[in-house]
Amino acid sequence: MKKTLLTLSILGSVLSFAQETKNNTESKEKEKQIEGVVITQTKKAVEQKADRTIFDFSEQPALNSGSSLEGIKKLPGMVVTDIAGMMYQGKSLQVYMDGRPLNISTNDLTAFLEGMPASSIERIEVVTQPGAEFPATSGGAILNIITSKSAKSYLTATYSGGYRFSDYDKFRNKFNNSIVLNSKNKWFGWQFSAGQNYNESFGSNEMDDVSTGFNDRYARSYFAKSAVTIELGKDRLLLNYDFFNSDNDSYNTSEGTANFEYPQQSQNLVVADYLNEGKSKNKNYRNELTVTYQKRFTDKAQKLDIRFNYSNFRNNFDQNAVNTIYIPNTNPLIKPSPAENASTQNAYNLRVDYSQPIKLLEEGKISIGGMYDKLNFVTDFYGNENLDYQRQTAAMYTELNTKFKKFSFIAGIRAEDYDISGKSLNLQSGKWDDLRTFKKFQFFPNGSIQYDIAPLVFFNLNYSRKITLPSTGQLNPNNNTFQNPNVNISGNPNVQPTIFNNFEAKLSAFNYGFISYNVSRVNDQVMMYVEKDGYNISQTNVNISSLTQHSFNIAIPVPLMIFSKPLSEVMKFDFNPDKINFLYFYAGYQFQDIKEITEQKGMWFFNVTGQFLLPKGIKFAPTLSYSTNGNYYFFQSTQPIMNRVNVNLSKKFDGDRLTVSLFADDIFNSSRMNFKTVNTPTPIYLNNRWDSRTFGISVNYKIPTKNKLAKVDQNILNTETPKDDNGGVLNQGQ
């Protein structure tokens, strides 16, 4: 064990020290060439901090060559499934964008991320230990997507584009284009980014022995993000507006066996085969406006931020289908199967954050703040409103950060008051029913102790109590996916919030390596529930009363030079990690202890990422992801849910201004999502596959302008990194 830790320390130290040496040398050289230009440190591909892991997308062609969802799926420790949604190192994720929760459902979130090119992401922060300044609704962990790039003076422009294709039953195209503009003068600065994405894809599914389906999908999406920052002396006023639109068509075919009433109006049921053919259309619109006032003081560590945010999200789903029913000894029966559903979500958020240094032990900081949040969610079925859901949250928090010798301490508490109510229309009786209310005032403490074993080697102990409120997709009583005669998929407006008590121990070494163990005690976890009644399958959401989740994770970087050079030469630290061959190993294990489940089995996840330097400045980046079979709440995988090999070849041209990448994802066509239920008397089998094997090219070009090396500033396109290294508040535009 001592040798392992020593090796890990040496390897991490090599990568970290070499990175800093390279940056310092390059900065001095470039500052000599252009007066007044400040070159910041080169970004790390992976960076470990006390409360989060940061993945840089902007300079990694292996991550930014496809859609945002595809890039996220490639992150070590990340699992994305239809069953459990997004999980990182065993923790359920709430998805944020630029410091704010998206608050959209699983299906809509998937469409949103599929329609957003990965090239528009600057970095992704996975906050595994959200502190008191985060809403208690952050649950297990937060995935914060930081978008775009920025510059401080004059004008810069960057174009990104890509083309992919798949060839299964037929040839399918996928392409994206986007541009980012940044400018600033002495009075104000502005940024604008816009883009589009087009994706042809297919999906097939089997639900036990009663239904098989195939869909041919055409997805189109467009986005625009704009920002203006106005200088008011030391203070700043920031205005942001974001827009997203998607228009997706799906041509569907399914067949199976079901019970049908025949003759009609006779209440006599017969068993018959059917063929269901039709088209569905799903349209999404998202508008978001944010106003932020940043008050600054003589002491730069003292800050006051006031932010108001409004977002509107609308979804429309239409289905036009025809069932051909083959009743024995009769002519086929033709029966229409239409659907028309919609939902509207309005969210309002007002937040105040204040922080200042205090004299506590060697150094300290105190942060206090408050928040008011309101959500209205309304759904309709064939133009008739059938759900009116309202949620209000008021919160206050305080958090202390201090340091004594090699120890760092964080202690915080957050108080939140919830008022959740609403009503739903019973379509059978025509009467409105009140939803289960949730009116509670609760405290959410958090604490962290960090010991500095050596420079860039830390040991952390963390505790936090959190809550997750049901997403609108989990609440929506209407279906928003194409359905056939014997499959019913809907939400449950009565599911309750989930409470987490999280405990974690973590050893981090030199940003890239870590070992962690996490235990979460969870009450009322919301989870997909599937049951079968004869030939009918229904899918909805329910609360699991209690469970305990265990998670173990380890990541180790291995520069391949240790096999060809003596350790004494490796210890000279005179190399650049961007110019060496290396492998990055990740392994994770998770086990969910649910008393209702007798067949319990943990699951291992493995990820190996490599970088190999080829002649002519070409980089070869392969990735292998694999998982063993195991349990996911009420489900057990029957095939590995992660089993794919991706490869990427990239090269820079024109003084590093142009980056071109060739890539192939899932080259062995092995990705599947196959599960069986473990909470039903007889297992129900659910199988899904899609065109995961794709090939393509991506291009990123920094368009020449008069100021070729404009001074870099933090992004103002609604980017917020909620904490800095010392646990303080760090907001946009600083």
mmCIF file with all atom_site columns, C-alpha atoms in Angstrom, residues 51-206:
data_model
loop_
_atom_site.group_PDB
_atom_site.id
_atom_site.type_symbol
_atom_site.label_atom_id
_atom_site.label_alt_id
_atom_site.label_comp_id
_atom_site.label_asym_id
_atom_site.label_entity_id
_atom_site.label_seq_id
_atom_site.pdbx_PDB_ins_code
_atom_site.Cartn_x
_atom_site.Cartn_y
_atom_site.Cartn_z
_atom_site.occupancy
_atom_site.B_iso_or_equiv
_atom_site.pdbx_formal_charge
_atom_site.auth_seq_id
_atom_site.auth_comp_id
_atom_site.auth_asym_id
_atom_site.auth_atom_id
_atom_site.pdbx_PDB_model_num
ATOM 1   C CA . ASP A 1 51  ? -15.777 19.732 -3.067  1.00 0.00 ? 51  ASP A CA 1
ATOM 2   C CA . ARG A 1 52  ? -15.753 19.082 -6.829  1.00 0.00 ? 52  ARG A CA 1
ATOM 3   C CA . THR A 1 53  ? -14.134 17.585 -9.909  1.00 0.00 ? 53  THR A CA 1
ATOM 4   C CA . ILE A 1 54  ? -13.622 19.860 -12.930 1.00 0.00 ? 54  ILE A CA 1
ATOM 5   C CA . PHE A 1 55  ? -13.430 18.541 -16.508 1.00 0.00 ? 55  PHE A CA 1
ATOM 6   C CA . ASP A 1 56  ? -12.166 20.902 -19.202 1.00 0.00 ? 56  ASP A CA 1
ATOM 7   C CA . PHE A 1 57  ? -14.033 20.481 -22.516 1.00 0.00 ? 57  PHE A CA 1
ATOM 8   C CA . SER A 1 58  ? -12.613 23.422 -24.465 1.00 0.00 ? 58  SER A CA 1
ATOM 9   C CA . GLU A 1 59  ? -9.232  21.857 -25.254 1.00 0.00 ? 59  GLU A CA 1
ATOM 10  C CA . GLN A 1 60  ? -10.192 18.166 -25.404 1.00 0.00 ? 60  GLN A CA 1
ATOM 11  C CA . PRO A 1 61  ? -11.314 17.021 -28.868 1.00 0.00 ? 61  PRO A CA 1
ATOM 12  C CA . ALA A 1 62  ? -12.274 13.606 -27.473 1.00 0.00 ? 62  ALA A CA 1
ATOM 13  C CA . LEU A 1 63  ? -14.986 15.312 -25.390 1.00 0.00 ? 63  LEU A CA 1
ATOM 14  C CA . ASN A 1 64  ? -16.160 18.235 -27.540 1.00 0.00 ? 64  ASN A CA 1
ATOM 15  C CA . SER A 1 65  ? -16.596 16.503 -30.912 1.00 0.00 ? 65  SER A CA 1
ATOM 16  C CA . GLY A 1 66  ? -20.265 15.487 -30.586 1.00 0.00 ? 66  GLY A CA 1
ATOM 17  C CA . SER A 1 67  ? -23.315 16.557 -28.609 1.00 0.00 ? 67  SER A CA 1
ATOM 18  C CA . SER A 1 68  ? -23.164 17.672 -24.977 1.00 0.00 ? 68  SER A CA 1
ATOM 19  C CA . LEU A 1 69  ? -24.825 14.450 -23.866 1.00 0.00 ? 69  LEU A CA 1
ATOM 20  C CA . GLU A 1 70  ? -22.245 12.346 -25.718 1.00 0.00 ? 70  GLU A CA 1
ATOM 21  C CA . GLY A 1 71  ? -19.405 14.325 -24.122 1.00 0.00 ? 71  GLY A CA 1
ATOM 22  C CA . ILE A 1 72  ? -20.898 13.905 -20.635 1.00 0.00 ? 72  ILE A CA 1
ATOM 23  C CA . LYS A 1 73  ? -21.254 10.148 -21.133 1.00 0.00 ? 73  LYS A CA 1
ATOM 24  C CA . LYS A 1 74  ? -17.483 9.918  -21.760 1.00 0.00 ? 74  LYS A CA 1
ATOM 25  C CA . LEU A 1 75  ? -16.485 11.374 -18.368 1.00 0.00 ? 75  LEU A CA 1
ATOM 26  C CA . PRO A 1 76  ? -14.877 8.835  -16.005 1.00 0.00 ? 76  PRO A CA 1
ATOM 27  C CA . GLY A 1 77  ? -17.317 7.951  -13.232 1.00 0.00 ? 77  GLY A CA 1
ATOM 28  C CA . MET A 1 78  ? -20.377 9.211  -15.141 1.00 0.00 ? 78  MET A CA 1
ATOM 29  C CA . VAL A 1 79  ? -23.321 6.893  -15.833 1.00 0.00 ? 79  VAL A CA 1
ATOM 30  C CA . VAL A 1 80  ? -26.313 8.004  -17.940 1.00 0.00 ? 80  VAL A CA 1
ATOM 31  C CA . THR A 1 81  ? -29.322 5.669  -18.232 1.00 0.00 ? 81  THR A CA 1
ATOM 32  C CA . ASP A 1 82  ? -33.066 5.892  -18.863 1.00 0.00 ? 82  ASP A CA 1
ATOM 33  C CA . ILE A 1 83  ? -33.577 3.984  -15.602 1.00 0.00 ? 83  ILE A CA 1
ATOM 34  C CA . ALA A 1 84  ? -31.606 6.073  -13.102 1.00 0.00 ? 84  ALA A CA 1
ATOM 35  C CA . GLY A 1 85  ? -30.920 9.270  -15.038 1.00 0.00 ? 85  GLY A CA 1
ATOM 36  C CA . MET A 1 86  ? -27.470 10.799 -14.479 1.00 0.00 ? 86  MET A CA 1
ATOM 37  C CA . MET A 1 87  ? -25.199 9.493  -11.727 1.00 0.00 ? 87  MET A CA 1
ATOM 38  C CA . TYR A 1 88  ? -21.583 10.357 -10.887 1.00 0.00 ? 88  TYR A CA 1
ATOM 39  C CA . GLN A 1 89  ? -19.562 8.014  -8.675  1.00 0.00 ? 89  GLN A CA 1
ATOM 40  C CA . GLY A 1 90  ? -22.829 6.505  -7.458  1.00 0.00 ? 90  GLY A CA 1
ATOM 41  C CA . LYS A 1 91  ? -24.517 9.860  -6.664  1.00 0.00 ? 91  LYS A CA 1
ATOM 42  C CA . SER A 1 92  ? -27.679 11.101 -8.353  1.00 0.00 ? 92  SER A CA 1
ATOM 43  C CA . LEU A 1 93  ? -27.045 14.396 -10.140 1.00 0.00 ? 93  LEU A CA 1
ATOM 44  C CA . GLN A 1 94  ? -29.044 17.582 -10.360 1.00 0.00 ? 94  GLN A CA 1
ATOM 45  C CA . VAL A 1 95  ? -28.101 19.322 -13.607 1.00 0.00 ? 95  VAL A CA 1
ATOM 46  C CA . TYR A 1 96  ? -27.196 23.021 -13.518 1.00 0.00 ? 96  TYR A CA 1
ATOM 47  C CA . MET A 1 97  ? -26.227 25.280 -16.382 1.00 0.00 ? 97  MET A CA 1
ATOM 48  C CA . ASP A 1 98  ? -24.011 28.270 -15.663 1.00 0.00 ? 98  ASP A CA 1
ATOM 49  C CA . GLY A 1 99  ? -24.711 28.064 -11.934 1.00 0.00 ? 99  GLY A CA 1
ATOM 50  C CA . ARG A 1 100 ? -28.510 27.657 -12.138 1.00 0.00 ? 100 ARG A CA 1
ATOM 51  C CA . PRO A 1 101 ? -30.657 24.489 -12.003 1.00 0.00 ? 101 PRO A CA 1
ATOM 52  C CA . LEU A 1 102 ? -32.302 23.568 -15.304 1.00 0.00 ? 102 LEU A CA 1
ATOM 53  C CA . ASN A 1 103 ? -35.415 22.186 -13.572 1.00 0.00 ? 103 ASN A CA 1
ATOM 54  C CA . ILE A 1 104 ? -36.508 20.126 -16.568 1.00 0.00 ? 104 ILE A CA 1
ATOM 55  C CA . SER A 1 105 ? -37.503 16.485 -16.749 1.00 0.00 ? 105 SER A CA 1
ATOM 56  C CA . THR A 1 106 ? -35.401 13.491 -17.771 1.00 0.00 ? 106 THR A CA 1
ATOM 57  C CA . ASN A 1 107 ? -36.774 13.208 -21.330 1.00 0.00 ? 107 ASN A CA 1
ATOM 58  C CA . ASP A 1 108 ? -36.639 16.954 -21.906 1.00 0.00 ? 108 ASP A CA 1
ATOM 59  C CA . LEU A 1 109 ? -33.157 17.136 -20.384 1.00 0.00 ? 109 LEU A CA 1
ATOM 60  C CA . THR A 1 110 ? -31.943 14.435 -22.759 1.00 0.00 ? 110 THR A CA 1
ATOM 61  C CA . ALA A 1 111 ? -33.356 16.334 -25.743 1.00 0.00 ? 111 ALA A CA 1
ATOM 62  C CA . PHE A 1 112 ? -31.842 19.567 -24.442 1.00 0.00 ? 112 PHE A CA 1
ATOM 63  C CA . LEU A 1 113 ? -28.330 18.101 -24.084 1.00 0.00 ? 113 LEU A CA 1
ATOM 64  C CA . GLU A 1 114 ? -28.566 16.195 -27.387 1.00 0.00 ? 114 GLU A CA 1
ATOM 65  C CA . GLY A 1 115 ? -29.398 19.477 -29.116 1.00 0.00 ? 115 GLY A CA 1
ATOM 66  C CA . MET A 1 116 ? -26.479 21.377 -27.581 1.00 0.00 ? 116 MET A CA 1
ATOM 67  C CA . PRO A 1 117 ? -23.050 20.834 -29.231 1.00 0.00 ? 117 PRO A CA 1
ATOM 68  C CA . ALA A 1 118 ? -20.308 19.787 -26.829 1.00 0.00 ? 118 ALA A CA 1
ATOM 69  C CA . SER A 1 119 ? -18.086 22.435 -28.431 1.00 0.00 ? 119 SER A CA 1
ATOM 70  C CA . SER A 1 120 ? -20.230 25.092 -26.715 1.00 0.00 ? 120 SER A CA 1
ATOM 71  C CA . ILE A 1 121 ? -19.140 23.814 -23.264 1.00 0.00 ? 121 ILE A CA 1
ATOM 72  C CA . GLU A 1 122 ? -16.164 25.479 -21.589 1.00 0.00 ? 122 GLU A CA 1
ATOM 73  C CA . ARG A 1 123 ? -15.983 23.004 -18.699 1.00 0.00 ? 123 ARG A CA 1
ATOM 74  C CA . ILE A 1 124 ? -18.116 20.784 -16.484 1.00 0.00 ? 124 ILE A CA 1
ATOM 75  C CA . GLU A 1 125 ? -17.953 20.897 -12.708 1.00 0.00 ? 125 GLU A CA 1
ATOM 76  C CA . VAL A 1 126 ? -19.293 17.948 -10.729 1.00 0.00 ? 126 VAL A CA 1
ATOM 77  C CA . VAL A 1 127 ? -19.855 19.259 -7.189  1.00 0.00 ? 127 VAL A CA 1
ATOM 78  C CA . THR A 1 128 ? -19.808 16.132 -5.040  1.00 0.00 ? 128 THR A CA 1
ATOM 79  C CA . GLN A 1 129 ? -20.059 18.027 -1.726  1.00 0.00 ? 129 GLN A CA 1
ATOM 80  C CA . PRO A 1 130 ? -22.410 21.027 -2.153  1.00 0.00 ? 130 PRO A CA 1
ATOM 81  C CA . GLY A 1 131 ? -22.016 23.451 0.785   1.00 0.00 ? 131 GLY A CA 1
ATOM 82  C CA . ALA A 1 132 ? -24.594 25.576 2.599   1.00 0.00 ? 132 ALA A CA 1
ATOM 83  C CA . GLU A 1 133 ? -24.564 28.288 -0.081  1.00 0.00 ? 133 GLU A CA 1
ATOM 84  C CA . PHE A 1 134 ? -26.090 25.804 -2.542  1.00 0.00 ? 134 PHE A CA 1
ATOM 85  C CA . PRO A 1 135 ? -29.823 25.158 -2.251  1.00 0.00 ? 135 PRO A CA 1
ATOM 86  C CA . ALA A 1 136 ? -30.536 22.130 -0.088  1.00 0.00 ? 136 ALA A CA 1
ATOM 87  C CA . THR A 1 137 ? -32.315 20.756 -3.154  1.00 0.00 ? 137 THR A CA 1
ATOM 88  C CA . SER A 1 138 ? -28.929 19.962 -4.696  1.00 0.00 ? 138 SER A CA 1
ATOM 89  C CA . GLY A 1 139 ? -29.490 16.404 -3.432  1.00 0.00 ? 139 GLY A CA 1
ATOM 90  C CA . GLY A 1 140 ? -26.638 13.938 -3.919  1.00 0.00 ? 140 GLY A CA 1
ATOM 91  C CA . ALA A 1 141 ? -24.435 16.069 -6.209  1.00 0.00 ? 141 ALA A CA 1
ATOM 92  C CA . ILE A 1 142 ? -24.510 18.807 -8.867  1.00 0.00 ? 142 ILE A CA 1
ATOM 93  C CA . LEU A 1 143 ? -23.401 18.689 -12.503 1.00 0.00 ? 143 LEU A CA 1
ATOM 94  C CA . ASN A 1 144 ? -22.747 22.318 -13.459 1.00 0.00 ? 144 ASN A CA 1
ATOM 95  C CA . ILE A 1 145 ? -22.305 22.923 -17.205 1.00 0.00 ? 145 ILE A CA 1
ATOM 96  C CA . ILE A 1 146 ? -20.247 26.072 -17.850 1.00 0.00 ? 146 ILE A CA 1
ATOM 97  C CA . THR A 1 147 ? -20.825 27.276 -21.392 1.00 0.00 ? 147 THR A CA 1
ATOM 98  C CA . SER A 1 148 ? -18.859 29.274 -23.952 1.00 0.00 ? 148 SER A CA 1
ATOM 99  C CA . LYS A 1 149 ? -15.593 31.232 -23.810 1.00 0.00 ? 149 LYS A CA 1
ATOM 100 C CA . SER A 1 150 ? -14.867 34.907 -23.265 1.00 0.00 ? 150 SER A CA 1
ATOM 101 C CA . ALA A 1 151 ? -12.453 37.717 -23.885 1.00 0.00 ? 151 ALA A CA 1
ATOM 102 C CA . LYS A 1 152 ? -12.071 41.128 -22.286 1.00 0.00 ? 152 LYS A CA 1
ATOM 103 C CA . SER A 1 153 ? -11.094 43.647 -24.924 1.00 0.00 ? 153 SER A CA 1
ATOM 104 C CA . TYR A 1 154 ? -12.118 44.382 -28.521 1.00 0.00 ? 154 TYR A CA 1
ATOM 105 C CA . LEU A 1 155 ? -13.547 41.411 -30.389 1.00 0.00 ? 155 LEU A CA 1
ATOM 106 C CA . THR A 1 156 ? -12.874 37.679 -30.594 1.00 0.00 ? 156 THR A CA 1
ATOM 107 C CA . ALA A 1 157 ? -14.784 35.039 -32.525 1.00 0.00 ? 157 ALA A CA 1
ATOM 108 C CA . THR A 1 158 ? -14.719 31.248 -32.528 1.00 0.00 ? 158 THR A CA 1
ATOM 109 C CA . TYR A 1 159 ? -16.507 28.884 -34.902 1.00 0.00 ? 159 TYR A CA 1
ATOM 110 C CA . SER A 1 160 ? -17.219 25.241 -34.122 1.00 0.00 ? 160 SER A CA 1
ATOM 111 C CA . GLY A 1 161 ? -18.741 22.688 -36.435 1.00 0.00 ? 161 GLY A CA 1
ATOM 112 C CA . GLY A 1 162 ? -18.993 18.966 -36.851 1.00 0.00 ? 162 GLY A CA 1
ATOM 113 C CA . TYR A 1 163 ? -20.426 16.180 -38.964 1.00 0.00 ? 163 TYR A CA 1
ATOM 114 C CA . ARG A 1 164 ? -21.185 12.606 -37.918 1.00 0.00 ? 164 ARG A CA 1
ATOM 115 C CA . PHE A 1 165 ? -22.942 9.659  -39.480 1.00 0.00 ? 165 PHE A CA 1
ATOM 116 C CA . SER A 1 166 ? -24.179 6.197  -38.622 1.00 0.00 ? 166 SER A CA 1
ATOM 117 C CA . ASP A 1 167 ? -25.041 3.353  -40.970 1.00 0.00 ? 167 ASP A CA 1
ATOM 118 C CA . TYR A 1 168 ? -27.305 0.647  -39.584 1.00 0.00 ? 168 TYR A CA 1
ATOM 119 C CA . ASP A 1 169 ? -30.502 -0.105 -41.510 1.00 0.00 ? 169 ASP A CA 1
ATOM 120 C CA . LYS A 1 170 ? -29.842 3.098  -43.459 1.00 0.00 ? 170 LYS A CA 1
ATOM 121 C CA . PHE A 1 171 ? -27.434 6.043  -43.627 1.00 0.00 ? 171 PHE A CA 1
ATOM 122 C CA . ARG A 1 172 ? -28.125 8.794  -41.030 1.00 0.00 ? 172 ARG A CA 1
ATOM 123 C CA . ASN A 1 173 ? -26.600 12.271 -40.821 1.00 0.00 ? 173 ASN A CA 1
ATOM 124 C CA . LYS A 1 174 ? -25.781 14.419 -37.784 1.00 0.00 ? 174 LYS A CA 1
ATOM 125 C CA . PHE A 1 175 ? -24.207 17.888 -37.911 1.00 0.00 ? 175 PHE A CA 1
ATOM 126 C CA . ASN A 1 176 ? -23.835 21.010 -35.786 1.00 0.00 ? 176 ASN A CA 1
ATOM 127 C CA . ASN A 1 177 ? -22.604 24.601 -36.149 1.00 0.00 ? 177 ASN A CA 1
ATOM 128 C CA . SER A 1 178 ? -22.053 27.341 -33.560 1.00 0.00 ? 178 SER A CA 1
ATOM 129 C CA . ILE A 1 179 ? -20.256 30.657 -33.147 1.00 0.00 ? 179 ILE A CA 1
ATOM 130 C CA . VAL A 1 180 ? -19.147 32.660 -30.116 1.00 0.00 ? 180 VAL A CA 1
ATOM 131 C CA . LEU A 1 181 ? -18.502 36.428 -30.209 1.00 0.00 ? 181 LEU A CA 1
ATOM 132 C CA . ASN A 1 182 ? -16.971 38.484 -27.384 1.00 0.00 ? 182 ASN A CA 1
ATOM 133 C CA . SER A 1 183 ? -16.342 42.205 -27.171 1.00 0.00 ? 183 SER A CA 1
ATOM 134 C CA . LYS A 1 184 ? -15.678 44.936 -24.647 1.00 0.00 ? 184 LYS A CA 1
ATOM 135 C CA . ASN A 1 185 ? -15.030 48.662 -24.465 1.00 0.00 ? 185 ASN A CA 1
ATOM 136 C CA . LYS A 1 186 ? -14.434 50.941 -21.486 1.00 0.00 ? 186 LYS A CA 1
ATOM 137 C CA . TRP A 1 187 ? -18.164 51.281 -20.727 1.00 0.00 ? 187 TRP A CA 1
ATOM 138 C CA . PHE A 1 188 ? -19.573 47.809 -21.190 1.00 0.00 ? 188 PHE A CA 1
ATOM 139 C CA . GLY A 1 189 ? -18.882 44.350 -22.558 1.00 0.00 ? 189 GLY A CA 1
ATOM 140 C CA . TRP A 1 190 ? -21.043 41.922 -24.466 1.00 0.00 ? 190 TRP A CA 1
ATOM 141 C CA . GLN A 1 191 ? -21.023 38.290 -25.488 1.00 0.00 ? 191 GLN A CA 1
ATOM 142 C CA . PHE A 1 192 ? -23.171 36.327 -27.879 1.00 0.00 ? 192 PHE A CA 1
ATOM 143 C CA . SER A 1 193 ? -23.238 32.694 -28.896 1.00 0.00 ? 193 SER A CA 1
ATOM 144 C CA . ALA A 1 194 ? -25.647 30.846 -31.159 1.00 0.00 ? 194 ALA A CA 1
ATOM 145 C CA . GLY A 1 195 ? -25.830 27.513 -32.868 1.00 0.00 ? 195 GLY A CA 1
ATOM 146 C CA . GLN A 1 196 ? -27.871 24.686 -34.326 1.00 0.00 ? 196 GLN A CA 1
ATOM 147 C CA . ASN A 1 197 ? -27.842 20.922 -34.206 1.00 0.00 ? 197 ASN A CA 1
ATOM 148 C CA . TYR A 1 198 ? -29.396 18.340 -36.532 1.00 0.00 ? 198 TYR A CA 1
ATOM 149 C CA . ASN A 1 199 ? -29.479 14.666 -35.602 1.00 0.00 ? 199 ASN A CA 1
ATOM 150 C CA . GLU A 1 200 ? -30.942 11.664 -37.406 1.00 0.00 ? 200 GLU A CA 1
ATOM 151 C CA . SER A 1 201 ? -31.054 8.587  -35.199 1.00 0.00 ? 201 SER A CA 1
ATOM 152 C CA . PHE A 1 202 ? -32.954 5.411  -34.463 1.00 0.00 ? 202 PHE A CA 1
ATOM 153 C CA . GLY A 1 203 ? -33.989 3.534  -31.339 1.00 0.00 ? 203 GLY A CA 1
ATOM 154 C CA . SER A 1 204 ? -35.457 0.105  -30.755 1.00 0.00 ? 204 SER A CA 1
ATOM 155 C CA . ASN A 1 205 ? -37.000 -1.388 -27.644 1.00 0.00 ? 205 ASN A CA 1
ATOM 156 C CA . GLU A 1 206 ? -38.540 -4.545 -26.268 1.00 0.00 ? 206 GLU A CA 1
#
